[in-house]
Short mmCIF file of C-alpha atoms in Angstrom, two decimals:
data_model
loop_
_atom_site.label_atom_id
_atom_site.label_comp_id
_atom_site.label_asym_id
_atom_site.label_seq_id
_atom_site.Cartn_x
_atom_site.Cartn_y
_atom_site.Cartn_z
CA UNK A 1 104.01 114.07 112.02
CA UNK A 2 106.88 116.23 110.86
CA UNK A 3 108.20 118.55 113.56
CA UNK A 4 107.52 121.68 111.50
CA UNK A 5 103.90 120.74 110.89
CA UNK A 6 103.43 119.71 114.53
CA UNK A 7 104.78 123.09 115.63
CA UNK A 8 102.35 124.90 113.33
CA UNK A 9 99.44 122.84 114.63
CA UNK A 10 100.44 123.44 118.22
CA UNK A 11 100.73 127.19 117.69
CA UNK A 12 97.35 127.36 116.01
CA UNK A 13 95.54 125.27 118.63
CA UNK A 14 97.12 127.21 121.48
CA UNK A 15 96.54 130.62 119.91
CA UNK A 16 94.07 132.95 121.56
CA UNK A 17 91.40 134.40 119.32
CA UNK A 18 91.57 137.60 121.32
CA UNK A 19 95.31 137.78 120.75
CA UNK A 20 94.68 137.31 117.06
CA UNK A 21 92.31 140.27 117.02
CA UNK A 22 94.75 142.36 119.06
CA UNK A 23 97.48 141.82 116.48
CA UNK A 24 95.46 142.81 113.42
CA UNK A 25 94.51 146.36 114.36
CA UNK A 26 95.12 147.63 110.87
CA UNK A 27 93.03 149.18 108.11
CA UNK A 28 91.27 145.95 107.18
CA UNK A 29 91.13 143.59 110.17
CA UNK A 30 88.24 141.57 108.70
CA UNK A 31 90.32 140.66 105.65
CA UNK A 32 93.24 139.73 107.88
CA UNK A 33 91.07 137.39 109.91
CA UNK A 34 89.71 135.85 106.72
CA UNK A 35 93.30 135.21 105.66
CA UNK A 36 93.93 133.49 108.99
CA UNK A 37 90.96 131.22 108.30
CA UNK A 38 92.36 130.35 104.89
CA UNK A 39 95.72 129.54 106.49
CA UNK A 40 93.92 127.34 108.99
CA UNK A 41 92.36 125.43 106.09
CA UNK A 42 95.82 124.83 104.63
CA UNK A 43 97.14 123.41 107.91
CA UNK A 44 94.02 121.25 108.37
CA UNK A 45 94.43 119.86 104.85
CA UNK A 46 98.09 119.03 105.50
CA UNK A 47 97.27 117.20 108.73
CA UNK A 48 94.44 115.32 107.02
CA UNK A 49 96.80 114.23 104.24
CA UNK A 50 99.28 112.91 106.79
CA UNK A 51 96.43 111.21 108.64
CA UNK A 52 95.43 109.49 105.41
CA UNK A 53 98.98 108.22 104.83
CA UNK A 54 99.28 106.99 108.41
CA UNK A 55 95.93 105.20 108.22
CA UNK A 56 96.99 103.52 104.97
CA UNK A 57 100.28 102.39 106.52
CA UNK A 58 98.48 101.05 109.58
CA UNK A 59 96.12 99.11 107.33
CA UNK A 60 99.04 97.59 105.42
CA UNK A 61 100.75 96.63 108.68
CA UNK A 62 97.54 94.97 109.89
CA UNK A 63 97.28 93.00 106.67
CA UNK A 64 100.89 91.85 106.91
CA UNK A 65 100.41 90.88 110.57
CA UNK A 66 97.33 88.83 109.72
CA UNK A 67 99.12 87.20 106.77
CA UNK A 68 102.11 86.15 108.87
CA UNK A 69 99.89 84.74 111.60
CA UNK A 70 97.95 82.78 109.00
CA UNK A 71 101.16 81.42 107.48
CA UNK A 72 102.41 80.40 110.92
CA UNK A 73 99.19 78.48 111.55
CA UNK A 74 99.30 76.79 108.13
CA UNK A 75 102.90 75.70 108.73
CA UNK A 76 101.85 73.72 111.80
CA UNK A 77 99.71 71.43 109.67
CA UNK A 78 102.34 71.24 106.95
CA UNK A 79 104.99 70.18 109.46
CA UNK A 80 102.71 67.40 110.73
CA UNK A 81 102.09 66.21 107.18
CA UNK A 82 105.78 66.25 106.31
CA UNK A 83 106.74 64.29 109.43
CA UNK A 84 103.96 61.76 108.79
CA UNK A 85 105.37 61.11 105.32
CA UNK A 86 108.95 60.90 106.52
CA UNK A 87 110.00 64.17 104.90
CA UNK A 88 112.00 65.61 107.76
CA UNK A 89 113.82 67.92 105.34
CA UNK A 90 110.53 69.61 104.43
CA UNK A 91 109.54 69.79 108.07
CA UNK A 92 112.83 71.50 108.90
CA UNK A 93 112.24 74.06 106.17
CA UNK A 94 108.76 74.76 107.55
CA UNK A 95 110.12 75.10 111.09
CA UNK A 96 112.76 77.55 109.83
CA UNK A 97 110.04 79.61 108.23
CA UNK A 98 108.05 79.54 111.48
CA UNK A 99 111.05 80.88 113.37
CA UNK A 100 111.46 83.69 110.82
CA UNK A 101 107.81 84.62 111.24
CA UNK A 102 108.06 84.53 115.02
CA UNK A 103 110.99 86.96 114.80
CA UNK A 104 109.10 89.31 112.48
CA UNK A 105 105.81 89.45 114.34
CA UNK A 106 107.03 91.38 117.46
CA UNK A 107 108.73 93.99 115.26
CA UNK A 108 105.60 94.28 113.14
CA UNK A 109 103.41 94.61 116.24
CA UNK A 110 105.60 97.47 117.48
CA UNK A 111 105.31 99.18 114.11
CA UNK A 112 101.54 98.66 114.11
CA UNK A 113 101.27 100.15 117.59
CA UNK A 114 103.28 103.18 116.45
CA UNK A 115 101.02 103.72 113.45
CA UNK A 116 97.94 103.37 115.65
CA UNK A 117 99.32 105.94 118.10
CA UNK A 118 100.22 108.34 115.28
CA UNK A 119 96.76 107.92 113.75
CA UNK A 120 95.06 108.68 117.06
CA UNK A 121 97.31 111.71 117.58
CA UNK A 122 96.58 113.06 114.10
CA UNK A 123 92.84 112.54 114.56
CA UNK A 124 93.10 114.58 117.75
CA UNK A 125 94.96 117.33 115.90
CA UNK A 126 92.30 117.46 113.17
CA UNK A 127 89.53 117.69 115.77
CA UNK A 128 91.39 120.42 117.68
CA UNK A 129 92.09 122.40 114.49
CA UNK A 130 88.50 122.21 113.35
CA UNK A 131 87.35 123.39 116.78
CA UNK A 132 89.84 126.26 116.63
CA UNK A 133 88.65 127.21 113.15
CA UNK A 134 85.03 127.27 114.35
CA UNK A 135 86.13 129.49 117.23
CA UNK A 136 87.88 131.83 114.80
CA UNK A 137 84.81 131.93 112.55
CA UNK A 138 82.61 132.80 115.51
CA UNK A 139 85.08 135.50 116.57
CA UNK A 140 85.08 136.94 113.04
CA UNK A 141 81.30 136.95 112.96
CA UNK A 142 81.14 138.69 116.34
CA UNK A 143 83.80 141.15 115.19
CA UNK A 144 81.80 142.06 112.10
CA UNK A 145 78.63 142.36 114.15
CA UNK A 146 80.29 144.75 116.60
CA UNK A 147 81.56 146.92 113.75
CA UNK A 148 78.16 146.93 112.09
CA UNK A 149 76.49 147.98 115.33
CA UNK A 150 79.03 150.77 115.78
CA UNK A 151 78.37 152.06 112.27
CA UNK A 152 74.62 151.86 112.79
CA UNK A 153 74.85 153.77 116.06
CA UNK A 154 76.90 156.58 114.52
CA UNK A 155 75.38 156.92 111.06
CA UNK A 156 72.02 155.16 110.71
CA UNK A 157 69.68 158.03 111.47
CA UNK A 158 66.05 157.41 110.61
CA UNK A 159 66.38 153.62 110.46
CA UNK A 160 64.13 151.64 112.78
CA UNK A 161 65.98 149.43 115.29
CA UNK A 162 64.31 146.20 114.22
CA UNK A 163 65.00 146.63 110.52
CA UNK A 164 68.51 147.91 111.24
CA UNK A 165 69.35 144.78 113.21
CA UNK A 166 67.99 142.51 110.52
CA UNK A 167 69.82 144.39 107.78
CA UNK A 168 73.03 144.26 109.76
CA UNK A 169 72.62 140.52 110.32
CA UNK A 170 71.95 140.04 106.61
CA UNK A 171 75.20 141.85 105.83
CA UNK A 172 77.11 139.76 108.38
CA UNK A 173 75.72 136.43 107.22
CA UNK A 174 76.20 137.43 103.60
CA UNK A 175 79.90 138.12 104.18
CA UNK A 176 80.25 134.96 106.23
CA UNK A 177 78.55 132.86 103.55
CA UNK A 178 80.82 134.23 100.85
CA UNK A 179 83.86 133.19 102.89
CA UNK A 180 82.34 129.82 103.75
CA UNK A 181 81.34 129.04 100.17
CA UNK A 182 84.72 130.09 98.85
CA UNK A 183 86.42 127.71 101.29
CA UNK A 184 84.07 124.71 101.05
CA UNK A 185 81.86 125.17 98.01
CA UNK A 186 78.84 124.86 100.32
CA UNK A 187 76.35 127.37 101.64
CA UNK A 188 77.12 128.32 105.21
CA UNK A 189 73.72 129.53 106.40
CA UNK A 190 70.15 129.74 105.17
CA UNK A 191 69.94 133.36 104.02
CA UNK A 192 66.19 133.10 103.45
CA UNK A 193 65.50 132.46 107.12
CA UNK A 194 64.50 135.63 108.97
CA UNK A 195 65.27 136.48 112.58
CA UNK A 196 61.66 135.77 113.48
CA UNK A 197 61.80 132.37 111.82
CA UNK A 198 65.02 131.58 113.63
CA UNK A 199 63.42 132.48 116.97
CA UNK A 200 60.35 130.37 116.18
CA UNK A 201 62.46 127.38 115.16
CA UNK A 202 64.46 127.70 118.39
CA UNK A 203 61.19 127.73 120.35
CA UNK A 204 60.06 124.63 118.45
CA UNK A 205 63.34 122.85 119.27
CA UNK A 206 62.88 123.68 122.94
CA UNK A 207 59.30 122.37 122.86
CA UNK A 208 60.35 119.09 121.26
CA UNK A 209 63.13 118.68 123.81
CA UNK A 210 60.78 119.34 126.72
CA UNK A 211 58.37 116.71 125.37
CA UNK A 212 61.18 114.16 125.11
CA UNK A 213 62.23 114.88 128.69
CA UNK A 214 58.62 114.45 129.87
CA UNK A 215 58.29 111.16 128.00
CA UNK A 216 61.55 109.83 129.48
CA UNK A 217 60.48 110.83 133.01
CA UNK A 218 57.14 109.07 132.49
CA UNK A 219 58.97 105.90 131.41
CA UNK A 220 61.21 106.05 134.46
CA UNK A 221 58.26 106.52 136.82
CA UNK A 222 56.36 103.68 135.14
CA UNK A 223 59.32 101.30 135.48
CA UNK A 224 59.52 102.03 139.21
CA UNK A 225 55.80 101.72 139.86
#
């Protein structure tokens, strides 16, 4: 990876979300954080492109390594055939080619190891960047929620708490989904799902998990009986 790109990745992965928020205390902090998310997408795309090139180079190196090993093996039989027919000149040519291959293989193996290491490193960078982006998205969502709650507390007279919370969450998820769809072309959340439905689905997930735990414990006890 180029040093400039590596430096950008390192800064982004090491950055504190709280420090990000501290540095955008301006008139439109939400828009500034959205811009940071867009910049994160750019860096992620660049790293993925480099990962793709490195993976392609590693694949080519693997193919060349396999081809040289195959040629070296074929030459063994060809040398035997040449010697059996008294063609020492052909055998010498085959041996010379074997020696060339044996000199190339260690260099190729070093190159292949380098590509493999670079590929692993880039995969780690992509994973770290995606995790950082998710953290930033969660921070943005929490930031918007805190601002919505503040506005509701100071200017939402006559609005019932339950409906206010749901309306605020609709506003938050709506803004989040617009950002998400603009970046990925996909819907970020299910806007039709209410808070009550979300709570019920969470309860259902917990119930299913508890049943799986009970089944596994029963299997363990039965195996020890």
